[in-house]
Coordinates of C-alpha atoms in Angstrom, one line a residue:
M243 CA 68.3 141.5 38.1
S244 CA 71.4 140.7 35.3
R245 CA 73.3 138.6 38.5
K246 CA 70.5 136.0 38.9
I247 CA 70.4 136.3 34.7
L248 CA 74.0 135.5 35.0
L249 CA 73.7 132.6 37.6
I250 CA 71.4 131.1 35.4
L251 CA 73.2 131.1 32.4
F252 CA 76.5 129.8 34.1
F253 CA 74.0 126.4 35.3
V254 CA 72.1 125.7 31.9
L255 CA 75.0 126.1 29.8
V256 CA 78.6 124.8 31.9
V257 CA 77.0 122.8 34.4
P258 CA 75.9 120.6 30.9
T259 CA 78.7 121.1 29.7
I260 CA 80.7 119.4 32.6
C261 CA 78.3 116.9 33.7
L262 CA 79.0 115.0 29.9
G263 CA 82.0 115.7 29.6
Q264 CA 82.4 113.5 32.5
T265 CA 80.0 110.6 31.7
A266 CA 82.7 110.7 28.8
R267 CA 85.9 110.3 31.2
Q268 CA 87.5 113.6 29.8
P269 CA 90.1 115.8 30.8
A270 CA 88.7 118.0 33.7
P271 CA 85.8 120.1 32.5
K272 CA 86.5 123.6 31.4
V273 CA 84.1 126.1 32.3
S274 CA 83.1 129.6 31.2
F275 CA 81.2 132.5 33.9
D276 CA 81.2 136.1 33.4
F277 CA 80.8 138.2 36.3
V278 CA 79.6 141.5 37.6
D279 CA 80.6 142.4 41.4
A280 CA 78.1 139.2 42.5
D281 CA 79.1 138.1 46.5
I282 CA 82.2 135.9 46.4
R283 CA 80.4 133.3 48.4
N284 CA 78.2 132.3 46.2
V285 CA 80.5 132.4 44.1
L286 CA 82.6 129.7 46.0
R287 CA 79.4 128.4 46.9
V288 CA 78.3 127.9 43.1
L289 CA 81.8 126.0 42.2
A290 CA 82.2 123.6 44.9
E291 CA 78.8 122.4 44.0
V292 CA 80.0 121.7 40.2
S293 CA 83.2 120.9 41.5
K294 CA 81.1 118.0 43.7
K295 CA 83.0 119.6 46.6
N296 CA 82.1 119.6 50.1
L297 CA 83.0 124.0 50.9
V298 CA 84.3 125.0 54.4
M299 CA 84.0 129.0 54.2
G300 CA 85.2 131.7 57.4
E301 CA 83.4 134.5 58.6
D302 CA 86.5 136.8 57.2
V303 CA 85.7 135.3 53.7
K304 CA 83.6 138.4 51.7
G305 CA 83.8 140.3 48.9
K306 CA 82.7 141.1 45.6
V307 CA 83.6 139.1 42.6
T308 CA 83.5 140.6 38.4
M309 CA 85.8 138.5 36.4
K310 CA 85.2 136.3 32.9
L311 CA 86.7 132.9 31.9
D312 CA 86.8 131.1 29.8
G313 CA 87.1 127.7 29.2
I314 CA 89.4 126.7 32.3
S315 CA 88.8 124.0 35.0
T316 CA 87.3 125.1 38.4
S317 CA 90.7 124.9 40.3
E318 CA 91.8 127.0 38.6
A319 CA 88.6 128.8 38.7
F320 CA 89.2 128.5 42.6
D321 CA 92.7 130.1 41.9
V322 CA 91.6 132.9 40.5
I323 CA 89.0 134.3 42.3
L324 CA 90.9 132.7 46.0
K325 CA 94.0 135.3 44.6
S326 CA 92.4 138.3 43.3
N327 CA 90.5 138.8 46.8
D328 CA 94.0 137.7 49.3
L329 CA 92.3 134.3 50.6
A330 CA 93.8 130.8 50.0
K331 CA 92.6 127.0 50.6
M332 CA 93.3 124.0 52.3
E333 CA 92.3 120.4 50.4
E334 CA 91.8 117.7 52.2
D335 CA 90.0 115.0 50.3
T336 CA 86.9 116.1 49.5
V337 CA 86.7 118.6 51.5
I338 CA 88.1 122.5 51.2
R339 CA 88.6 125.1 53.5
V340 CA 88.6 128.9 52.4
M341 CA 90.3 130.9 54.5
T342 CA 92.3 134.2 54.3
V343 CA 95.9 133.9 53.3
K344 CA 97.2 135.7 56.5
R345 CA 95.1 132.9 58.8
F346 CA 96.4 130.1 55.8
F347 CA 99.9 130.3 57.2
D348 CA 98.9 131.1 60.9
E349 CA 97.7 127.6 60.5
R350 CA 100.3 126.0 58.4
D351 CA 102.9 127.8 60.8
R352 CA 100.8 126.7 63.4
D353 CA 100.5 122.7 62.3
R354 CA 104.1 122.7 61.6
K355 CA 105.7 123.5 65.0
D356 CA 103.5 121.0 66.3
K357 CA 104.4 118.3 63.9
L358 CA 107.7 119.5 64.6
D359 CA 106.8 119.4 68.1
F360 CA 105.4 116.1 67.8
L361 CA 108.6 113.9 65.9
R362 CA 111.4 115.6 69.2
E363 CA 108.7 113.7 71.2
K364 CA 108.4 111.2 70.1
E365 CA 112.2 110.9 69.5
A366 CA 113.2 112.4 72.9
K367 CA 111.1 109.7 73.9
E368 CA 112.7 106.8 72.0
R369 CA 116.2 107.8 73.1
L370 CA 115.0 107.9 76.5
E371 CA 113.8 104.2 75.9
D372 CA 117.1 102.8 75.0
E373 CA 118.7 105.2 78.1
F374 CA 115.7 103.3 80.1
V375 CA 117.4 100.6 82.3
T376 CA 115.3 98.1 85.2
Q377 CA 116.4 96.7 88.4
T378 CA 114.5 94.3 90.5
V379 CA 114.8 95.4 94.9
F380 CA 114.5 92.8 97.2
L381 CA 113.6 94.3 100.7
N382 CA 115.5 92.1 103.6
Y383 CA 113.3 94.4 106.8
A384 CA 111.3 97.5 105.4
D385 CA 108.0 96.7 104.0
A386 CA 108.0 97.0 100.3
V387 CA 103.9 98.0 100.1
E388 CA 105.3 101.0 102.4
V389 CA 108.4 102.0 99.9
E390 CA 107.2 101.8 96.9
K391 CA 103.6 104.4 98.9
M392 CA 107.1 106.7 99.8
I393 CA 108.7 106.7 96.1
K394 CA 105.3 107.5 94.8
G395 CA 104.8 110.7 96.9
G396 CA 103.0 111.4 99.2
K397 CA 101.1 113.9 101.8
E398 CA 103.0 116.6 103.5
E399 CA 101.8 115.5 106.9
E400 CA 102.9 111.9 105.9
G401 CA 106.7 112.8 106.8
K402 CA 110.1 113.9 105.9
E403 CA 111.0 110.2 104.9
R404 CA 108.2 110.5 101.9
R405 CA 108.7 113.8 101.3
A406 CA 112.8 112.7 100.6
M407 CA 112.3 109.9 98.3
K408 CA 109.3 111.6 96.2
G409 CA 110.4 112.8 92.5
L410 CA 112.7 110.9 92.9
L411 CA 111.5 108.9 89.1
S412 CA 111.7 111.0 86.0
P413 CA 107.4 111.6 85.0
N414 CA 108.0 108.3 82.6
G415 CA 109.8 106.0 85.0
A416 CA 107.6 103.7 87.8
V417 CA 108.5 101.4 90.4
T418 CA 106.3 98.6 90.6
L419 CA 104.9 96.0 93.4
V420 CA 106.1 92.5 93.6
K421 CA 104.1 92.2 96.9
W422 CA 104.4 88.2 97.5
N423 CA 108.5 88.3 96.9
N424 CA 108.7 91.7 98.8
A425 CA 110.8 93.6 96.1
L426 CA 110.0 96.4 93.3
I427 CA 110.8 97.3 89.6
I428 CA 111.8 100.0 89.9
K429 CA 112.7 101.6 85.7
D430 CA 114.2 105.1 84.6
V431 CA 117.1 106.1 83.3
K432 CA 119.5 105.0 85.3
S433 CA 120.7 108.3 87.0
N434 CA 116.5 108.2 88.8
V435 CA 117.3 104.1 89.2
D436 CA 120.7 104.2 91.2
D437 CA 119.1 107.4 93.4
V438 CA 116.3 105.4 94.2
I439 CA 118.5 102.6 95.2
K440 CA 120.9 104.0 97.2
N441 CA 117.4 106.0 99.4
I442 CA 115.4 102.2 99.3
K443 CA 119.0 101.3 100.5
E444 CA 119.3 103.8 103.9
H445 CA 115.2 102.8 104.9
D446 CA 116.1 99.3 104.0
I447 CA 118.2 98.8 107.4
Q448 CA 117.7 95.9 109.6
P449 CA 115.6 97.4 112.9
A450 CA 116.3 96.9 116.5
Q451 CA 115.5 93.6 119.2
V452 CA 114.1 94.8 121.9
Q453 CA 112.8 92.0 124.4
I454 CA 110.2 93.3 126.8
E455 CA 109.8 92.1 130.5
A456 CA 106.8 92.3 132.3
R457 CA 106.4 91.1 136.4
I458 CA 103.2 91.2 137.4
V459 CA 103.3 91.7 141.4
Q460 CA 99.9 91.7 144.1
A461 CA 101.1 92.5 146.6
T462 CA 100.3 95.0 150.0
T463 CA 99.8 98.3 150.1
D464 CA 103.8 99.2 151.2
F465 CA 105.5 96.2 149.5
S466 CA 106.0 99.5 146.6
K467 CA 107.8 101.5 149.7
E468 CA 109.5 98.4 150.9
I469 CA 111.3 98.3 147.8
G470 CA 112.5 101.3 146.9
I471 CA 110.5 102.5 144.5
A472 CA 108.2 104.9 146.7
W473 CA 104.6 107.6 146.3
G474 CA 106.6 111.1 146.3
G475 CA 109.5 110.3 148.1
M476 CA 113.1 108.0 147.2
F477 CA 113.3 104.9 149.2
K478 CA 116.9 102.3 148.8
S479 CA 116.9 98.8 150.2
S480 CA 120.0 96.2 150.1
A481 CA 119.4 92.8 148.8
G482 CA 122.1 90.6 149.3
G483 CA 124.4 93.4 149.2
K484 CA 123.6 95.9 146.3
S485 CA 121.7 98.7 146.7
V486 CA 118.1 98.7 144.8
G487 CA 118.7 102.8 144.0
V488 CA 115.7 103.8 142.4
N489 CA 115.8 107.1 140.7
G490 CA 112.6 109.2 139.8
I491 CA 110.9 109.3 136.7
N492 CA 110.3 113.4 135.5
A493 CA 107.0 114.2 133.5
L494 CA 109.6 114.7 130.5
G495 CA 110.5 111.6 130.5
Q496 CA 113.9 111.7 132.0
T497 CA 116.0 109.5 135.2
S498 CA 117.1 112.7 137.7
N499 CA 119.6 111.1 139.9
T500 CA 119.5 114.7 142.1
G501 CA 120.4 113.8 145.5
G502 CA 117.0 112.4 146.6
A503 CA 114.1 114.6 144.7
Y504 CA 111.6 112.4 143.0
N505 CA 110.1 113.5 140.8
I506 CA 106.8 112.0 139.9
N507 CA 105.1 111.3 136.3
S508 CA 102.0 112.3 136.8
P509 CA 99.5 109.2 135.2
A510 CA 98.3 110.5 131.8
N511 CA 94.6 109.3 130.2
I512 CA 92.4 108.1 132.7
S513 CA 89.3 106.9 132.8
G514 CA 86.5 106.0 133.5
G515 CA 86.0 108.8 136.4
V516 CA 88.5 106.8 139.3
S517 CA 89.8 109.2 141.1
T518 CA 93.8 107.8 141.7
A519 CA 93.7 109.5 145.4
L520 CA 91.7 107.0 146.1
G521 CA 93.1 104.2 144.4
G522 CA 90.9 103.5 142.0
G523 CA 93.5 105.9 139.0
I524 CA 96.6 103.4 137.5
S525 CA 99.6 105.5 137.6
L526 CA 102.6 104.6 135.0
A527 CA 106.3 105.5 135.8
I528 CA 106.9 106.0 138.9
G529 CA 109.9 104.9 138.9
S530 CA 112.6 103.2 137.1
A531 CA 115.3 100.8 139.1
A532 CA 118.3 100.4 137.5
D533 CA 119.5 97.2 138.1
S534 CA 117.7 93.7 137.0
W535 CA 119.8 91.6 139.1
A536 CA 119.3 93.3 142.1
L537 CA 114.7 94.1 141.8
D538 CA 114.1 90.3 141.3
V539 CA 116.1 89.4 144.6
Q540 CA 114.6 91.8 146.8
L541 CA 111.6 90.5 145.0
T542 CA 112.1 87.6 145.8
A543 CA 113.1 88.0 149.2
L544 CA 110.3 89.9 149.8
E545 CA 107.7 87.1 148.5
S546 CA 109.0 84.8 151.6
D547 CA 107.9 87.0 153.9
G548 CA 104.0 86.4 152.4
K549 CA 104.0 90.7 151.7
G550 CA 103.4 90.3 147.9
R551 CA 104.4 87.5 144.9
V552 CA 105.3 87.3 142.2
I553 CA 102.4 86.2 139.4
S554 CA 103.8 86.9 136.6
N555 CA 107.1 87.1 134.6
P556 CA 105.7 87.1 131.0
K557 CA 108.9 87.9 127.8
V558 CA 107.9 89.3 124.7
I559 CA 110.4 90.3 122.0
T560 CA 109.3 93.4 119.2
S561 CA 110.7 95.1 117.0
D562 CA 111.5 98.4 117.0
N563 CA 108.6 101.1 116.4
V564 CA 106.6 97.4 116.7
P565 CA 103.9 97.4 119.5
A566 CA 104.2 94.5 122.1
R567 CA 101.0 93.1 123.8
I568 CA 100.8 91.0 126.9
S569 CA 97.2 89.7 129.1
Q570 CA 96.2 87.3 131.3
G571 CA 93.1 87.7 132.8
K572 CA 90.1 85.0 132.8
E573 CA 86.5 84.7 131.1
I574 CA 83.5 85.4 133.3
P575 CA 80.1 83.8 132.3
Y576 CA 77.1 84.8 132.4
Q577 CA 73.5 83.1 131.8
T578 CA 71.7 85.3 129.4
T579 CA 68.0 83.9 129.0
S580 CA 66.0 84.3 125.9
Q581 CA 63.4 82.7 123.6
N582 CA 65.8 79.7 123.0
G583 CA 66.0 79.5 126.2
T584 CA 69.2 80.2 128.6
T585 CA 72.6 80.5 127.0
T586 CA 76.4 80.8 129.5
E587 CA 78.4 83.6 127.6
F588 CA 81.6 84.5 128.3
K589 CA 83.1 87.7 129.2
Q590 CA 86.7 88.8 129.1
A591 CA 88.6 90.3 132.8
V592 CA 91.7 91.0 131.0
L593 CA 94.8 93.1 132.7
S594 CA 96.2 93.5 129.3
L595 CA 100.1 96.2 128.5
E596 CA 100.7 97.5 125.5
V597 CA 104.2 98.5 125.0
T598 CA 106.0 100.6 122.3
P599 CA 109.3 100.8 121.7
H600 CA 111.4 102.9 120.1
V601 CA 115.8 102.6 120.8
S602 CA 117.6 105.5 119.6
K603 CA 121.1 106.1 118.4
D604 CA 122.2 106.9 121.8
G605 CA 121.1 103.7 123.2
G606 CA 118.4 105.5 124.9
I607 CA 115.0 103.9 125.3
R608 CA 111.6 105.5 124.8
L609 CA 109.2 103.5 125.9
K610 CA 105.0 103.5 124.6
I611 CA 102.7 102.5 127.5
K612 CA 99.5 101.5 127.4
T613 CA 97.2 100.3 130.1
T614 CA 94.4 98.6 130.4
K615 CA 92.4 97.1 133.5
D616 CA 89.6 95.1 133.7
E617 CA 86.9 94.4 136.6
P618 CA 83.4 92.4 136.1
V619 CA 81.0 94.8 137.9
P620 CA 77.2 93.3 137.8
V621 CA 75.0 96.6 137.5
E622 CA 70.6 95.2 137.6
G623 CA 71.6 92.0 137.1
V624 CA 73.7 93.0 133.9
L625 CA 77.5 91.5 134.1
A626 CA 79.2 94.7 133.2
I627 CA 82.9 94.3 133.0
E628 CA 84.3 98.2 133.7
K629 CA 87.8 99.2 132.0
R630 CA 90.5 101.6 133.1
E631 CA 92.8 102.7 130.8
A632 CA 95.9 104.8 131.5
T633 CA 98.6 105.9 128.8
S634 CA 101.9 107.5 129.3
E635 CA 105.6 107.7 127.6
V636 CA 108.6 107.7 129.0
L637 CA 112.8 107.5 128.0
I638 CA 114.8 105.0 130.0
R639 CA 118.3 103.5 129.3
D640 CA 118.9 100.0 128.4
G641 CA 117.6 97.2 130.8
E642 CA 115.9 100.2 133.3
T643 CA 112.8 99.0 134.9
V644 CA 109.3 101.1 134.6
M645 CA 107.1 100.5 137.2
I646 CA 103.1 100.5 136.9
G647 CA 100.7 101.3 140.3
G648 CA 97.6 102.3 142.1
I649 CA 96.0 99.0 140.5
Y650 CA 94.7 97.6 143.9
E651 CA 92.2 94.5 143.9
I652 CA 89.4 95.1 147.1
T653 CA 88.5 91.3 149.0
D654 CA 84.9 91.6 151.3
G655 CA 84.6 88.6 153.9
Q656 CA 83.3 88.1 156.4
S657 CA 83.0 84.6 158.8
V658 CA 81.4 83.5 162.0
D659 CA 83.7 82.1 165.0
G660 CA 81.9 80.0 168.4
L661 CA 82.0 77.4 170.1
P662 CA 81.2 74.4 168.5
F663 CA 77.0 73.6 169.1
L664 CA 76.3 76.0 171.6
K665 CA 76.5 78.6 168.6
D666 CA 74.4 76.9 166.8
I667 CA 71.5 77.4 169.1
P668 CA 68.1 78.3 168.3
V669 CA 67.8 82.2 169.8
V670 CA 70.8 82.2 172.8
G671 CA 73.1 81.1 169.9
W672 CA 74.8 84.4 169.4
L673 CA 75.6 84.3 173.0
F674 CA 78.1 82.0 171.6
K675 CA 79.9 83.5 168.2
K676 CA 81.2 86.2 166.8
D677 CA 80.3 87.6 163.4
S678 CA 83.8 88.5 161.9
K679 CA 84.0 91.1 159.0
T680 CA 87.2 91.2 157.2
N681 CA 88.9 93.8 154.6
S682 CA 91.6 93.3 152.5
K683 CA 93.5 95.9 150.0
R684 CA 96.4 94.4 147.5
E685 CA 98.2 96.5 144.9
L686 CA 98.9 95.2 141.7
L687 CA 103.2 96.3 140.4
I688 CA 103.9 96.0 137.0
F689 CA 107.9 95.8 136.8
I690 CA 108.3 96.6 132.3
T691 CA 112.2 95.8 131.9
P692 CA 112.9 96.4 128.2
T693 CA 116.9 95.1 127.0
I694 CA 117.7 96.0 123.7
I695 CA 119.3 92.9 122.7
K696 CA 120.8 94.1 119.2
N697 CA 120.7 97.2 118.4
L698 CA 121.7 98.9 114.6
Y699 CA 121.1 102.2 116.0
K700 CA 125.6 103.1 117.5
A701 CA 126.2 106.6 118.3
E702 CA 127.9 108.6 116.1
G703 CA 132.2 109.5 117.2

């Protein structure tokens, strides 16, 4: 009861005096009070209300207050009460935070450390900005988009080249792509910029240029044997004094010159469900003719004998690791009927080659070959395209030739021979005529000859 009386007297006697002092714009008001075993949280709440301050107290602020003060300011009263109870305050504008002394010093030290770290980081960043350099790198051969990805880093499975350039820039470094000019703007400390530019120059080299020559030959089925390339054996024939030697290519793509041995690289990824033994599939890398000139002579000689003819001899130039595509075929017209009438549409039936060369440092050429042969097949009155596809990878030397075989064209025909006029007599005309059916089978052979035009990959030493 005595506590409540003291609080009531405090509000009745002290608060009006403070209010009158503020109205008269006099110095900070003086207060007087007498507390006996009062809860410190209530005492501080009263002082904050008199001071027109917002009060925040932690849970560890507790205790009892017994004291009598006369004629002091609320600020002095705060300090005396807090000090006598091992408490401290932080005052920010109109907010007073009350806490234990230990917590006060912990927060003060933490704030000082945060401010010090901030100032150090700011100073280091400003110093780093002064040391930063910016350089523009113009790429001659490499794609700036890909190089930018390499510098910024990629996934582990994206290649050792990309991982090698990842991390060359500092966290504050940056690379900007200038796509229209195939250039990169690099900003970082000079040592990092120099490392990045060094790595870029190692990748920005002129790629080897490879000419891919294809000879597409339509021939009799024994044509390949006559020019020295055979299934399962090694043959040699001469043309103009030149011997056309043919080496087998084994499954690893290496040429073999051991006697008469001939290792066939088995067909790969043959689609369409047609067995090569029946002549319906495509076989790759049957043989390698080492002399392209002699091969041309042999093809010309056999063409003059009517056993085959070169129907196409396209040549394309591509860069190292860039696919070259060669296609030859025709568009097949067919009619479709709808509510709007009958229209004629076309489907493509082509023989296409996709050859991707890779030039090794020792002058070898690894060829990834994809062959596709389309044939029109009518199915229940609807024109369909039957696709046959094969892929393979072989390793040969510059100027050597790889042959693709196993592509057949079968033509069925029917003719009527007989005596003029007599063979047309009804009923008995069959006595003077003979029906004959013809069946011809011709093979398409494709010879691929890669030639390095400019090879910058020289063997070391």
